[in-house]
Amino acid sequence: GFRYYVVTDCEFNSSKLNDIEYTQSYYYNKLEFIRFSSSVGKFVGYTEHGIKNAERWNNGPEVIARRGFKESYCLNNVGNDVESALTKS
């Protein structure tokens, strides 16, 4: 069968916003075809299908929504993760 999945990731060195990178990667049959990275600020396509979608998403509301995810999604969760890790170490 075919498999489609999305991986959302927050990488961080501290709980400060500028030390956090938000990425969202889209896969089809284990091949990443498009990714949004907060450090790049837009979608980047890696296959023919991904490139077409990146062009469309970068000119629509999708890119604007993703730019805000670093703060709304990562910042809140990173604070919880850092606190939890520090209290257990």
PDB file of C-alpha atoms in Angstrom:
ATOM      1  CA  GLY A   1       0.000   0.000   0.000  1.00  0.00           C
ATOM      2  CA  PHE A   2       0.855   3.656  -0.025  1.00  0.00           C
ATOM      3  CA  ARG A   3       1.740   5.683   3.024  1.00  0.00           C
ATOM      4  CA  TYR A   4       1.403   9.448   3.570  1.00  0.00           C
ATOM      5  CA  TYR A   5       2.426  11.109   6.820  1.00  0.00           C
ATOM      6  CA  VAL A   6       3.484  14.446   8.294  1.00  0.00           C
ATOM      7  CA  VAL A   7       6.199  15.007  10.897  1.00  0.00           C
ATOM      8  CA  THR A   8       6.133  18.195  12.981  1.00  0.00           C
ATOM      9  CA  ASP A   9       9.269  19.017  14.938  1.00  0.00           C
ATOM     10  CA  CYS A  10      10.532  21.687  17.318  1.00  0.00           C
ATOM     11  CA  GLU A  11      14.306  21.726  17.800  1.00  0.00           C
ATOM     12  CA  PHE A  12      15.662  23.941  20.553  1.00  0.00           C
ATOM     13  CA  ASN A  13      18.705  24.779  22.667  1.00  0.00           C
ATOM     14  CA  SER A  14      16.798  26.899  25.171  1.00  0.00           C
ATOM     15  CA  SER A  15      13.265  28.139  25.752  1.00  0.00           C
ATOM     16  CA  LYS A  16      14.028  31.457  23.998  1.00  0.00           C
ATOM     17  CA  LEU A  17      12.118  31.974  20.755  1.00  0.00           C
ATOM     18  CA  ASN A  18      15.234  32.698  18.662  1.00  0.00           C
ATOM     19  CA  ASP A  19      16.768  29.334  19.770  1.00  0.00           C
ATOM     20  CA  ILE A  20      13.821  27.332  18.408  1.00  0.00           C
ATOM     21  CA  GLU A  21      13.365  25.939  14.905  1.00  0.00           C
ATOM     22  CA  TYR A  22       9.969  24.672  13.773  1.00  0.00           C
ATOM     23  CA  THR A  23       9.796  22.229  10.852  1.00  0.00           C
ATOM     24  CA  GLN A  24       6.947  20.350   9.254  1.00  0.00           C
ATOM     25  CA  SER A  25       7.852  17.653   6.728  1.00  0.00           C
ATOM     26  CA  TYR A  26       5.477  15.791   4.402  1.00  0.00           C
ATOM     27  CA  TYR A  27       6.305  12.237   3.298  1.00  0.00           C
ATOM     28  CA  TYR A  28       4.911   9.812   0.764  1.00  0.00           C
ATOM     29  CA  ASN A  29       6.236   6.238   0.812  1.00  0.00           C
ATOM     30  CA  LYS A  30       9.186   7.254   3.036  1.00  0.00           C
ATOM     31  CA  LEU A  31      10.227  10.030   0.611  1.00  0.00           C
ATOM     32  CA  GLU A  32      10.095  13.600   1.906  1.00  0.00           C
ATOM     33  CA  PHE A  33       8.504  15.703  -0.809  1.00  0.00           C
ATOM     34  CA  ILE A  34       7.968  19.080   0.899  1.00  0.00           C
ATOM     35  CA  ARG A  35       9.082  20.834   4.095  1.00  0.00           C
ATOM     36  CA  PHE A  36       8.379  24.060   5.933  1.00  0.00           C
ATOM     37  CA  SER A  37      11.225  25.375   8.086  1.00  0.00           C
ATOM     38  CA  SER A  38      10.960  28.448  10.288  1.00  0.00           C
ATOM     39  CA  SER A  39      14.613  29.282   9.586  1.00  0.00           C
ATOM     40  CA  VAL A  40      13.859  29.461   5.837  1.00  0.00           C
ATOM     41  CA  GLY A  41      10.387  30.952   6.356  1.00  0.00           C
ATOM     42  CA  LYS A  42       8.722  29.119   3.487  1.00  0.00           C
ATOM     43  CA  PHE A  43       7.919  25.714   2.010  1.00  0.00           C
ATOM     44  CA  VAL A  44      10.627  23.963  -0.015  1.00  0.00           C
ATOM     45  CA  GLY A  45       9.813  21.131  -2.411  1.00  0.00           C
ATOM     46  CA  TYR A  46      12.114  18.164  -3.005  1.00  0.00           C
ATOM     47  CA  THR A  47      10.213  16.346  -5.760  1.00  0.00           C
ATOM     48  CA  GLU A  48       8.296  17.536  -8.801  1.00  0.00           C
ATOM     49  CA  HIS A  49       5.021  17.266  -6.853  1.00  0.00           C
ATOM     50  CA  GLY A  50       6.595  18.961  -3.802  1.00  0.00           C
ATOM     51  CA  ILE A  51       7.951  21.869  -5.833  1.00  0.00           C
ATOM     52  CA  LYS A  52       4.509  22.538  -7.357  1.00  0.00           C
ATOM     53  CA  ASN A  53       2.850  22.453  -3.942  1.00  0.00           C
ATOM     54  CA  ALA A  54       5.565  24.655  -2.404  1.00  0.00           C
ATOM     55  CA  GLU A  55       4.963  27.326  -5.056  1.00  0.00           C
ATOM     56  CA  ARG A  56       1.212  27.218  -4.421  1.00  0.00           C
ATOM     57  CA  TRP A  57       1.479  27.133  -0.607  1.00  0.00           C
ATOM     58  CA  ASN A  58       4.081  29.936  -0.512  1.00  0.00           C
ATOM     59  CA  ASN A  59       1.618  32.200  -2.336  1.00  0.00           C
ATOM     60  CA  GLY A  60      -1.348  31.338  -0.119  1.00  0.00           C
ATOM     61  CA  PRO A  61      -2.472  31.465   3.497  1.00  0.00           C
ATOM     62  CA  GLU A  62      -0.614  28.217   4.336  1.00  0.00           C
ATOM     63  CA  VAL A  63       2.790  29.899   4.592  1.00  0.00           C
ATOM     64  CA  ILE A  64       1.462  32.711   6.786  1.00  0.00           C
ATOM     65  CA  ALA A  65      -0.123  30.202   9.168  1.00  0.00           C
ATOM     66  CA  ARG A  66       3.083  28.124   9.403  1.00  0.00           C
ATOM     67  CA  ARG A  67       5.208  31.180  10.202  1.00  0.00           C
ATOM     68  CA  GLY A  68       3.204  31.643  13.390  1.00  0.00           C
ATOM     69  CA  PHE A  69       3.542  28.015  14.504  1.00  0.00           C
ATOM     70  CA  LYS A  70       7.041  28.525  15.892  1.00  0.00           C
ATOM     71  CA  GLU A  71       5.589  30.744  18.593  1.00  0.00           C
ATOM     72  CA  SER A  72       2.121  29.237  19.029  1.00  0.00           C
ATOM     73  CA  TYR A  73       3.095  25.547  18.828  1.00  0.00           C
ATOM     74  CA  CYS A  74       6.762  25.277  19.798  1.00  0.00           C
ATOM     75  CA  LEU A  75       7.261  28.002  22.379  1.00  0.00           C
ATOM     76  CA  ASN A  76       4.482  26.726  24.656  1.00  0.00           C
ATOM     77  CA  ASN A  77       5.569  23.089  24.397  1.00  0.00           C
ATOM     78  CA  VAL A  78       9.303  23.778  24.679  1.00  0.00           C
ATOM     79  CA  GLY A  79       8.730  25.565  27.975  1.00  0.00           C
ATOM     80  CA  ASN A  80       6.919  22.497  29.303  1.00  0.00           C
ATOM     81  CA  ASP A  81       9.598  20.105  27.983  1.00  0.00           C
ATOM     82  CA  VAL A  82      12.484  22.125  29.449  1.00  0.00           C
ATOM     83  CA  GLU A  83      10.759  22.365  32.825  1.00  0.00           C
ATOM     84  CA  SER A  84      10.025  18.631  32.849  1.00  0.00           C
ATOM     85  CA  ALA A  85      13.597  17.707  31.875  1.00  0.00           C
ATOM     86  CA  LEU A  86      15.166  19.991  34.483  1.00  0.00           C
ATOM     87  CA  THR A  87      13.032  18.657  37.332  1.00  0.00           C
ATOM     88  CA  LYS A  88      13.931  15.020  36.476  1.00  0.00           C
ATOM     89  CA  SER A  89      17.684  15.444  36.059  1.00  0.00           C
TER      90      SER A  89
END
